[in-house]
mmCIF file of C-alpha atoms and ligand atoms in Angstrom:
data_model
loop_
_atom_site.group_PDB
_atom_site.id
_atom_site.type_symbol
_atom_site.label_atom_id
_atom_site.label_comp_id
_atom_site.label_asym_id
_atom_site.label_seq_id
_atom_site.Cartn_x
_atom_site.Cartn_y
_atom_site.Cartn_z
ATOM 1 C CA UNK A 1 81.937 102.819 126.715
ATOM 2 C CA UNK A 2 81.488 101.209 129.799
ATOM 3 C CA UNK A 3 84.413 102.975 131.816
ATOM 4 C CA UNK A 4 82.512 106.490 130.351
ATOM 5 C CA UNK A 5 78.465 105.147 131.888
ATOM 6 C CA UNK A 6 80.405 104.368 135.242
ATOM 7 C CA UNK A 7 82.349 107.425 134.940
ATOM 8 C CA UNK A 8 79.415 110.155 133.723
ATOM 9 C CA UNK A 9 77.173 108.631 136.524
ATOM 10 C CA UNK A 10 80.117 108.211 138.987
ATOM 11 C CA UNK A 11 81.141 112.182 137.967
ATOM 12 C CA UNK A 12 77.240 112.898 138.522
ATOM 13 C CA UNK A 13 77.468 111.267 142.046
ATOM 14 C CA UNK A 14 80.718 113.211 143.176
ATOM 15 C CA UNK A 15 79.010 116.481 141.718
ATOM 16 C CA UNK A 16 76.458 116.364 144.372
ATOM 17 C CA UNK A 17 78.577 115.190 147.352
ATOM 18 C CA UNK A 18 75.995 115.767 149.839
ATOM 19 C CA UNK A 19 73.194 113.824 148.105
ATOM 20 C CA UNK A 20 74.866 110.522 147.641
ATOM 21 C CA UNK A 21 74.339 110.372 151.594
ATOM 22 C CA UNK A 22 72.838 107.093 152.203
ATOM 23 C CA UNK A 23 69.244 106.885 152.601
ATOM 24 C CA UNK A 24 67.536 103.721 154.569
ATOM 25 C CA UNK A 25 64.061 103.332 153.248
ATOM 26 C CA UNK A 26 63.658 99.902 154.471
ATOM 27 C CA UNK A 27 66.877 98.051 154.167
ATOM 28 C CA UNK A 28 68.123 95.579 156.082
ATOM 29 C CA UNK A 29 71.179 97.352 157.544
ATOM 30 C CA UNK A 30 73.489 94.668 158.701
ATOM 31 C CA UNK A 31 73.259 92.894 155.572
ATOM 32 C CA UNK A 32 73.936 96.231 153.421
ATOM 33 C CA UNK A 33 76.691 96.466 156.245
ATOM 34 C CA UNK A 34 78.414 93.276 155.723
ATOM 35 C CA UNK A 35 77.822 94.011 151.814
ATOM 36 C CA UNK A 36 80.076 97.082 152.292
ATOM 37 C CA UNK A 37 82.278 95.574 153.575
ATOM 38 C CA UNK A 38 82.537 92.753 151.795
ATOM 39 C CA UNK A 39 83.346 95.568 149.022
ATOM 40 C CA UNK A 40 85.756 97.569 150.444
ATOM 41 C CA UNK A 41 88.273 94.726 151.632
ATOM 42 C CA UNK A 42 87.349 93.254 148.432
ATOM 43 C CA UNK A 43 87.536 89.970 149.703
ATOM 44 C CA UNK A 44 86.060 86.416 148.160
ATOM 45 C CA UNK A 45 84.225 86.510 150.670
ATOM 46 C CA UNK A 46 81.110 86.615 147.905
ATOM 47 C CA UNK A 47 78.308 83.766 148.776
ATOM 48 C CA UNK A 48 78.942 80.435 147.117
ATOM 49 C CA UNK A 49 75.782 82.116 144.980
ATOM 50 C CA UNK A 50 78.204 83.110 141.978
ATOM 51 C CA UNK A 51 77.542 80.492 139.305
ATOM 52 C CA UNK A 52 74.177 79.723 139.907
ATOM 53 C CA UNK A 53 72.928 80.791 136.192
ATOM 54 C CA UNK A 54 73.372 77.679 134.769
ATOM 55 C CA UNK A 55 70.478 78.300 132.939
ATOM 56 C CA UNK A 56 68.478 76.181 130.446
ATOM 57 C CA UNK A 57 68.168 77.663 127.039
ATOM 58 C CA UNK A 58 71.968 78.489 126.934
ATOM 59 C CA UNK A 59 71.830 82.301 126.609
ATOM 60 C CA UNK A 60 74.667 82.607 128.724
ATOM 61 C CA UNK A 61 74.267 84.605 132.039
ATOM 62 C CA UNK A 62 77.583 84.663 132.791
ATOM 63 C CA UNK A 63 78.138 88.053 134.255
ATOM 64 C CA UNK A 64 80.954 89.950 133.155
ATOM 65 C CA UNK A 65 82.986 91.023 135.604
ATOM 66 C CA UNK A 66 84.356 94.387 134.117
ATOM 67 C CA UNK A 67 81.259 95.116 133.998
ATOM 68 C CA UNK A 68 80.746 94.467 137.973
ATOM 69 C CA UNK A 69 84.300 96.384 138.412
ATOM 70 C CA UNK A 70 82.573 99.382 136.439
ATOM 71 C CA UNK A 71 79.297 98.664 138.796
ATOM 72 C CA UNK A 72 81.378 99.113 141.439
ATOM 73 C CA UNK A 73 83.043 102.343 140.342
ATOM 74 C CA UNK A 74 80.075 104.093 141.400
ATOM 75 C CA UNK A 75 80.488 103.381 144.811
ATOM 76 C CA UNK A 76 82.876 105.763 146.104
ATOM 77 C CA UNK A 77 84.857 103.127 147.954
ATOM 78 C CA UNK A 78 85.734 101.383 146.160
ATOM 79 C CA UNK A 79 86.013 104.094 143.212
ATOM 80 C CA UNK A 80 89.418 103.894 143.047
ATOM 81 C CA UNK A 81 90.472 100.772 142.386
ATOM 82 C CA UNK A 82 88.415 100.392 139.384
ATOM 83 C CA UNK A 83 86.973 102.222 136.375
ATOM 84 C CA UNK A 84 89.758 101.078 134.009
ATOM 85 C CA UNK A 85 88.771 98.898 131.223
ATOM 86 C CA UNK A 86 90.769 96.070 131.003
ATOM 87 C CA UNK A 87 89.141 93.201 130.502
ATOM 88 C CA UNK A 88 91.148 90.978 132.935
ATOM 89 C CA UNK A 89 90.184 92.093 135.668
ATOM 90 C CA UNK A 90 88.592 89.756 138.384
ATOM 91 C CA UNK A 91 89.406 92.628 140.494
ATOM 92 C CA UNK A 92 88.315 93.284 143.639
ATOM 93 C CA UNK A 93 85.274 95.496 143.088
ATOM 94 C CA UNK A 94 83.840 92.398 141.639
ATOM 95 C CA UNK A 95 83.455 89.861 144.393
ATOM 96 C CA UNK A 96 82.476 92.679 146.314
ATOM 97 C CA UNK A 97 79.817 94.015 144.510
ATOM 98 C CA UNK A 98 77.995 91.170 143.877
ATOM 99 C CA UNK A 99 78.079 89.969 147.155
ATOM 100 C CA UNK A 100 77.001 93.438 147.818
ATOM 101 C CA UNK A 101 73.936 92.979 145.504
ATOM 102 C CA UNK A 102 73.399 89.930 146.840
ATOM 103 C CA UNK A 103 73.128 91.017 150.314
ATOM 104 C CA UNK A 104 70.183 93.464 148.733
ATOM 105 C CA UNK A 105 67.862 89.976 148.733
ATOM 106 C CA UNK A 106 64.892 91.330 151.244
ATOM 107 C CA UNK A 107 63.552 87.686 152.027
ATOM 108 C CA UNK A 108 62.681 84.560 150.421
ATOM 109 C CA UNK A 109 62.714 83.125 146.736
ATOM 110 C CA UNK A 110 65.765 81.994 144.362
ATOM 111 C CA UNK A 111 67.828 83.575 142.345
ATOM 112 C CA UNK A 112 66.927 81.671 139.800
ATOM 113 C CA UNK A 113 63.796 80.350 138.369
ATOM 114 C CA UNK A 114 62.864 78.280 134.913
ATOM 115 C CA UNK A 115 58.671 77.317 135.602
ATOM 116 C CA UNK A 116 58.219 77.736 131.643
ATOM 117 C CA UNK A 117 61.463 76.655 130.081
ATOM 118 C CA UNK A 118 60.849 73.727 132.658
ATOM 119 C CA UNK A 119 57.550 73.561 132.532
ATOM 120 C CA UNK A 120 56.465 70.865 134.968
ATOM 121 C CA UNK A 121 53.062 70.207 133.634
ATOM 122 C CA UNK A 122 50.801 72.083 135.986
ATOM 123 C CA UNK A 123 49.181 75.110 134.970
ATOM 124 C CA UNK A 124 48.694 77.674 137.676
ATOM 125 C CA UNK A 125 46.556 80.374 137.695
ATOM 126 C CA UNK A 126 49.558 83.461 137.405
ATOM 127 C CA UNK A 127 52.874 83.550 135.136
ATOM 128 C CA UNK A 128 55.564 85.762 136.302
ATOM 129 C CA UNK A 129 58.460 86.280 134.107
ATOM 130 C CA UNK A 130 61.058 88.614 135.571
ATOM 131 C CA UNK A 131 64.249 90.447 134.136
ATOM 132 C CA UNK A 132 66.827 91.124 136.371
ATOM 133 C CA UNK A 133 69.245 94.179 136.336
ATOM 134 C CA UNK A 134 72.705 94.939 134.997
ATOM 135 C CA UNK A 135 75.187 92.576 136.516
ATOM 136 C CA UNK A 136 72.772 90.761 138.891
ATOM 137 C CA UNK A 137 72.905 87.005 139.569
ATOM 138 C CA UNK A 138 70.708 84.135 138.311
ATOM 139 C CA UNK A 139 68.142 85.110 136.326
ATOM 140 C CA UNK A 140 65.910 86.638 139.170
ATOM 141 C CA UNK A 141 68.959 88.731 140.501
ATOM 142 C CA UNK A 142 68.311 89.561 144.223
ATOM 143 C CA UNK A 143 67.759 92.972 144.536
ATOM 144 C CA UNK A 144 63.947 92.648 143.705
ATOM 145 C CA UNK A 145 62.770 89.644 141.563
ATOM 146 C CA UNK A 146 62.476 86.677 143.967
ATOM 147 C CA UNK A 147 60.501 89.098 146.381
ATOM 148 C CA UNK A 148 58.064 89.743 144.372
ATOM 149 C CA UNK A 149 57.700 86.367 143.461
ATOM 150 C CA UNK A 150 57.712 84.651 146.856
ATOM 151 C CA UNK A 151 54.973 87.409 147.822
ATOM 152 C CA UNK A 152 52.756 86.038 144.425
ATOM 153 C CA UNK A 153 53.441 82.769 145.621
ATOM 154 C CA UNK A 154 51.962 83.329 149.501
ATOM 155 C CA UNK A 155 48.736 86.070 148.119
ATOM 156 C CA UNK A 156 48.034 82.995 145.473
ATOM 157 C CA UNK A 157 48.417 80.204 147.651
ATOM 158 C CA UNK A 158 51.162 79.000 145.101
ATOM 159 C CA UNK A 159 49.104 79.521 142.300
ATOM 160 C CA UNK A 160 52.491 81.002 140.174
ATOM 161 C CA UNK A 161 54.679 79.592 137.878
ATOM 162 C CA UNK A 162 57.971 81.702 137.978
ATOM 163 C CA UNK A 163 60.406 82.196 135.160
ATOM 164 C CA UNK A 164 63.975 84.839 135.177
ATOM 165 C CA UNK A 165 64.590 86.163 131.870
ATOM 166 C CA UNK A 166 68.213 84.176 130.503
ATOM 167 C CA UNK A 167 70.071 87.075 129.049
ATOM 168 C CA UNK A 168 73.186 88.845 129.457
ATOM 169 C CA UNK A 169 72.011 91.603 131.573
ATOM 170 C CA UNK A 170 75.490 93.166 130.992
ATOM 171 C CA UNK A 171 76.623 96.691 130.427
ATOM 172 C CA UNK A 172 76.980 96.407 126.596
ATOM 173 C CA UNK A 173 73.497 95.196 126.389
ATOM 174 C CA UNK A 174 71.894 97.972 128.578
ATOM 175 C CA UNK A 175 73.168 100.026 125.940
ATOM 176 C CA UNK A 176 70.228 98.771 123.300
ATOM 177 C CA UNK A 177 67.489 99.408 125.874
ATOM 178 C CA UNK A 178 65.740 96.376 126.284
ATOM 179 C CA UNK A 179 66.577 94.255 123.434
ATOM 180 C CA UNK A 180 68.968 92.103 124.560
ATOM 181 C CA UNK A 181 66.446 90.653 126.421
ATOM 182 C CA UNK A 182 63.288 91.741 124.790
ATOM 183 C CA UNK A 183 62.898 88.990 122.418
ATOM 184 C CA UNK A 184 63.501 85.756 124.579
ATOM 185 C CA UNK A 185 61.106 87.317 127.167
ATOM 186 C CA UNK A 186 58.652 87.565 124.665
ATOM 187 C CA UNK A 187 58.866 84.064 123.155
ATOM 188 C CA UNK A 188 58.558 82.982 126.872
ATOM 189 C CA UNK A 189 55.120 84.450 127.144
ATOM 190 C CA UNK A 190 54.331 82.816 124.200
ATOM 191 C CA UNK A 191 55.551 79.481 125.767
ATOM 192 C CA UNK A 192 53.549 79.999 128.737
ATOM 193 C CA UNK A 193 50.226 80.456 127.192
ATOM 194 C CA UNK A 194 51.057 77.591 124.918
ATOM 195 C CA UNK A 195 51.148 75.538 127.960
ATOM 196 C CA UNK A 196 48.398 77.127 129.975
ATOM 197 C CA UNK A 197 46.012 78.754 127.647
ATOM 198 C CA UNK A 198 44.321 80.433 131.034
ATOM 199 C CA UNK A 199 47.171 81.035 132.865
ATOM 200 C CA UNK A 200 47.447 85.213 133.351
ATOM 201 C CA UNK A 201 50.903 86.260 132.655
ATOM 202 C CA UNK A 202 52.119 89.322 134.329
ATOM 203 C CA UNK A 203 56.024 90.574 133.551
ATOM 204 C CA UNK A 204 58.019 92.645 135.822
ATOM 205 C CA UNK A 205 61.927 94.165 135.315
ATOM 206 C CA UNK A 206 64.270 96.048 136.942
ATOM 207 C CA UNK A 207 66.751 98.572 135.507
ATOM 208 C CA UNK A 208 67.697 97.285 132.779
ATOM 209 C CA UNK A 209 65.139 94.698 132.904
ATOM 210 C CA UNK A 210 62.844 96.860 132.676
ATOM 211 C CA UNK A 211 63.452 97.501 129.155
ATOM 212 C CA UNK A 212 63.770 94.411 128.466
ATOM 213 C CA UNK A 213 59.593 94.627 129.425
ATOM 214 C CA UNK A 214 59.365 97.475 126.873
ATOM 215 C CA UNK A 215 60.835 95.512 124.362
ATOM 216 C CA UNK A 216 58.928 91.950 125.022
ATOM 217 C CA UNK A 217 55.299 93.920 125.213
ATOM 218 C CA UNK A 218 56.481 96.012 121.911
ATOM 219 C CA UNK A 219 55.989 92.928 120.146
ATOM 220 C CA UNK A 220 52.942 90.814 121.805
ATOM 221 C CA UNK A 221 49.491 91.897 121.620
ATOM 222 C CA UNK A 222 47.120 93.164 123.727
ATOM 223 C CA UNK A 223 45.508 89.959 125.359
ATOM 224 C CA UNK A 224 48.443 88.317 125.744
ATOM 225 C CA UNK A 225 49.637 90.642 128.939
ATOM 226 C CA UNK A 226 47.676 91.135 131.957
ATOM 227 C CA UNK A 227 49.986 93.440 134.052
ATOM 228 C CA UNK A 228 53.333 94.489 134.230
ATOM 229 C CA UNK A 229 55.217 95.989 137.145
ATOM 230 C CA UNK A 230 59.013 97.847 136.859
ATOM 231 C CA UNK A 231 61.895 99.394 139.368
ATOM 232 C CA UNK A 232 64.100 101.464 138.611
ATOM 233 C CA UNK A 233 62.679 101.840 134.918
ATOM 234 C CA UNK A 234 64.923 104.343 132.499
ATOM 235 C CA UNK A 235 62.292 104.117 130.013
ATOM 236 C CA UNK A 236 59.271 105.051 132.629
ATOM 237 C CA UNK A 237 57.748 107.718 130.707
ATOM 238 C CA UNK A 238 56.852 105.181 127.743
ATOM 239 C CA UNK A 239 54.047 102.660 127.838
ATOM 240 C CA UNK A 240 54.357 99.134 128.500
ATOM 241 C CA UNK A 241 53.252 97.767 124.603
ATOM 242 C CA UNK A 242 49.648 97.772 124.457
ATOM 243 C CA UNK A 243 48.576 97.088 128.192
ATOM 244 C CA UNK A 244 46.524 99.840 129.394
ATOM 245 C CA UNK A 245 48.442 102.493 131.740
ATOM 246 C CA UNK A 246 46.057 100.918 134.522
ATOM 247 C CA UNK A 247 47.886 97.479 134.289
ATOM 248 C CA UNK A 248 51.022 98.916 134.782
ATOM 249 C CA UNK A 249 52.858 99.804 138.015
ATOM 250 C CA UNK A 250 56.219 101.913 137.800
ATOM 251 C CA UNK A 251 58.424 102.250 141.065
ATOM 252 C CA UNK A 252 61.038 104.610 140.861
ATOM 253 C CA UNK A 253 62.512 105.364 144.657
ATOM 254 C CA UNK A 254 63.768 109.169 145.103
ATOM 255 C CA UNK A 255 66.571 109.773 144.460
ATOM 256 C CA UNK A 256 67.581 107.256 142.048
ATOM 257 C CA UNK A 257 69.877 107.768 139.258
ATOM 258 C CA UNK A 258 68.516 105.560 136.753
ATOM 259 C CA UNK A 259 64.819 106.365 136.621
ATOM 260 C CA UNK A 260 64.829 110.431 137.778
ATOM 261 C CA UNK A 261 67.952 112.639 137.717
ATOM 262 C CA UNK A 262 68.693 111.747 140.933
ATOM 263 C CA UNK A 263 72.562 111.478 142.698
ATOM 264 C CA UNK A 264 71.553 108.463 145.205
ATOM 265 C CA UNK A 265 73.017 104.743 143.871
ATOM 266 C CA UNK A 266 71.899 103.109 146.864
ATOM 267 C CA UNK A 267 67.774 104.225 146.182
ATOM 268 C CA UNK A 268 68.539 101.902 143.226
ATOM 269 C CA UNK A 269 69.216 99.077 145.500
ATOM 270 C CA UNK A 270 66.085 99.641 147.246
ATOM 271 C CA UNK A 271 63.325 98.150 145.440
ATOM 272 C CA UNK A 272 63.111 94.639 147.693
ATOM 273 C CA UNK A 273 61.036 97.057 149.902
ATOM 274 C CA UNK A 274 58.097 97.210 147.322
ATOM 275 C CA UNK A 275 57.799 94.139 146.402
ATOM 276 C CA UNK A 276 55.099 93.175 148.611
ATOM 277 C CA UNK A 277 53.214 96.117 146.782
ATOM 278 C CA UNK A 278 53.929 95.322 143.736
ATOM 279 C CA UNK A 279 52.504 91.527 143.773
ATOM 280 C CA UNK A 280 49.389 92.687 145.592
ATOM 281 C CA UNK A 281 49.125 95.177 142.083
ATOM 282 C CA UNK A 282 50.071 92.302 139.946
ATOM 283 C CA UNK A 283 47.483 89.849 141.261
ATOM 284 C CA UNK A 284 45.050 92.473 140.819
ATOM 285 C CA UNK A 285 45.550 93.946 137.589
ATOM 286 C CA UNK A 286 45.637 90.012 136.694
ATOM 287 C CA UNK A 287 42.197 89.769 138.266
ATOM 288 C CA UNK A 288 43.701 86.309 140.430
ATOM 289 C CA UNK A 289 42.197 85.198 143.559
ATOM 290 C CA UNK A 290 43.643 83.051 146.132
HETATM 291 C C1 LIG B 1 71.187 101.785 131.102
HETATM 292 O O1 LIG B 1 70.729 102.539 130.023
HETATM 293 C C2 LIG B 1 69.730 103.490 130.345
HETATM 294 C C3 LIG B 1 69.177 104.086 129.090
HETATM 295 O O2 LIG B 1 70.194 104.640 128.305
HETATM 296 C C4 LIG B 1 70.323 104.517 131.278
HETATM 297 O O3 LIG B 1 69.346 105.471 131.612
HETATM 298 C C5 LIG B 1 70.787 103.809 132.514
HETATM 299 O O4 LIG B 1 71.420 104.717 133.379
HETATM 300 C C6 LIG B 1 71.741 102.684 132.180
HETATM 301 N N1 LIG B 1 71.906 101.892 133.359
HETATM 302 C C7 LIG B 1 72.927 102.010 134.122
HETATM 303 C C8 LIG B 1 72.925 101.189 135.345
HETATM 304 O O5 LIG B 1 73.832 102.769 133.827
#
């Protein structure tokens, strides 16, 4: 199953040679540079980052690495060596690609974040609960979720609490669209307000996180959400539960494979660039002031 997703979109991206050319929206070059690199010599040279998930509630967000070997079959270097499904394999696609994803962090914030399962006893004025993407670190990831949250952090005058989703985010569970995650993200909104009844909480996903947003807000009501932003969103034609279109803000870069039919992996990687945009949505659909 897995080997056939990396292979379809893999097939996809070789279909349309010319349009898997690399676009920069705003990257940071040298670091997707070094990231390459760091991919095609496969080396360890991955950031001491890898086993920083040792999250609370004991979900496990271990990420697999076949899965990060099938990640990294859709990058044509390294397309090669990988794409087979044994399950053994620590190969080298692995270390590379998440140091690869890693590399897509586009400024401050961790990788991973517990303010509700941790809850230190201060309310603040904003919740944030994030869900990264397939095979990402932490439970933030890097390629957009600490952004956003260091940019609610500096428009709020720290006036967030910040929590990562623990779940899988591997390839089996992207395959039941959001509810792999769905439900813990949900009871953590219902934790939050628990321990902040005025606190506004506002969710946000990416790829497969973002379904994992669908799911959560399928089962809470109305005035328990006050916003809701999502990258790279498969499911970006349906509504966010019951929030109201206006309280939702979908980003889906051109191009991408995930969210439109496009044949460009990297615009999927590119979503630290909006994140600045997306808080200053999020604090207003929340109706927060500094
Ligand atoms: C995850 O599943 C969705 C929905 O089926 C699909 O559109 C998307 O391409 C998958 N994600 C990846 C990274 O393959």
């Amino acid at each position: 199953m897995k080997a056939f997703i990396a292979l379809s979109l893999l097939g996809t991206a070789l279909a349309a040679p010319t349009a898997t050319t690399f676009q920069a929206r705003d990257f940071d070059l040298s670091s997707l540079t070094s990231g390459l690199s760091a991919l095609t010599s496969g080396s360890a040279a991955s950031s001491g980052s890898s086993e920083s998930a040792s999250s609370g509630s004991g979900s496990g967000t271990t990420s697999s690495s076949s899965g990060l070997a099938a990640l990294a079959s859709l990058f044509p270097s390294s397309s090669s060596s990988s794409g087979s499904t044994g399950s053994s394999d620590t190969s080298s696609g692995s270390d590379g690609l998440s140091s690869l994803l890693s590399s897509f962090t586009s400024g401050s914030g961790s990788m991973t974040e517990n303010g509700v399962t941790q809850h230190s006893g201060s309310c603040k004025k904003l919740t944030f609960i994030f869900a990264r993407g397939t095979t990402e670190m932490g439970n933030m990831g890097s390629v957009v979720g600490p952004e956003v949250a260091s940019q609610l952090a500096s428009l709020t005058g720290n006036q967030v609490t910040v929590q990562g989703v623990n779940y899988p985010a591997d390839w089996e569970g992207n395959m039941s669209l959001g509810s792999s995650g769905g439900p813990t993200m949900a009871s953590y909104v219902k934790e939050a307000l628990q321990q902040c009844p005025n606190t506004k909480v506002v969710l946000g996903g990416y790829s497969q996180g973002s379904m994992v947003v669908h799911n959560a807000a399928n089962s809470l009501s109305a005035g328990q959400l006050s916003g809701a932003v999502l990258f790279g969103d498969p499911l970006k034609m349906t509504s966010v539960g019951k929030l109201s279109s206006s309280k939702v803000k979908e980003f889906c870069a051109s191009g991408d494979p995930v969210c439109e039919n496009g044949f460009n992996v990297m615009a999927h990687l590119s979503y630290g660039a909006d994140a600045k945009e997306a808080a200053q949505f999020l604090v207003e659909a929340a109706g927060v002031s500094s």
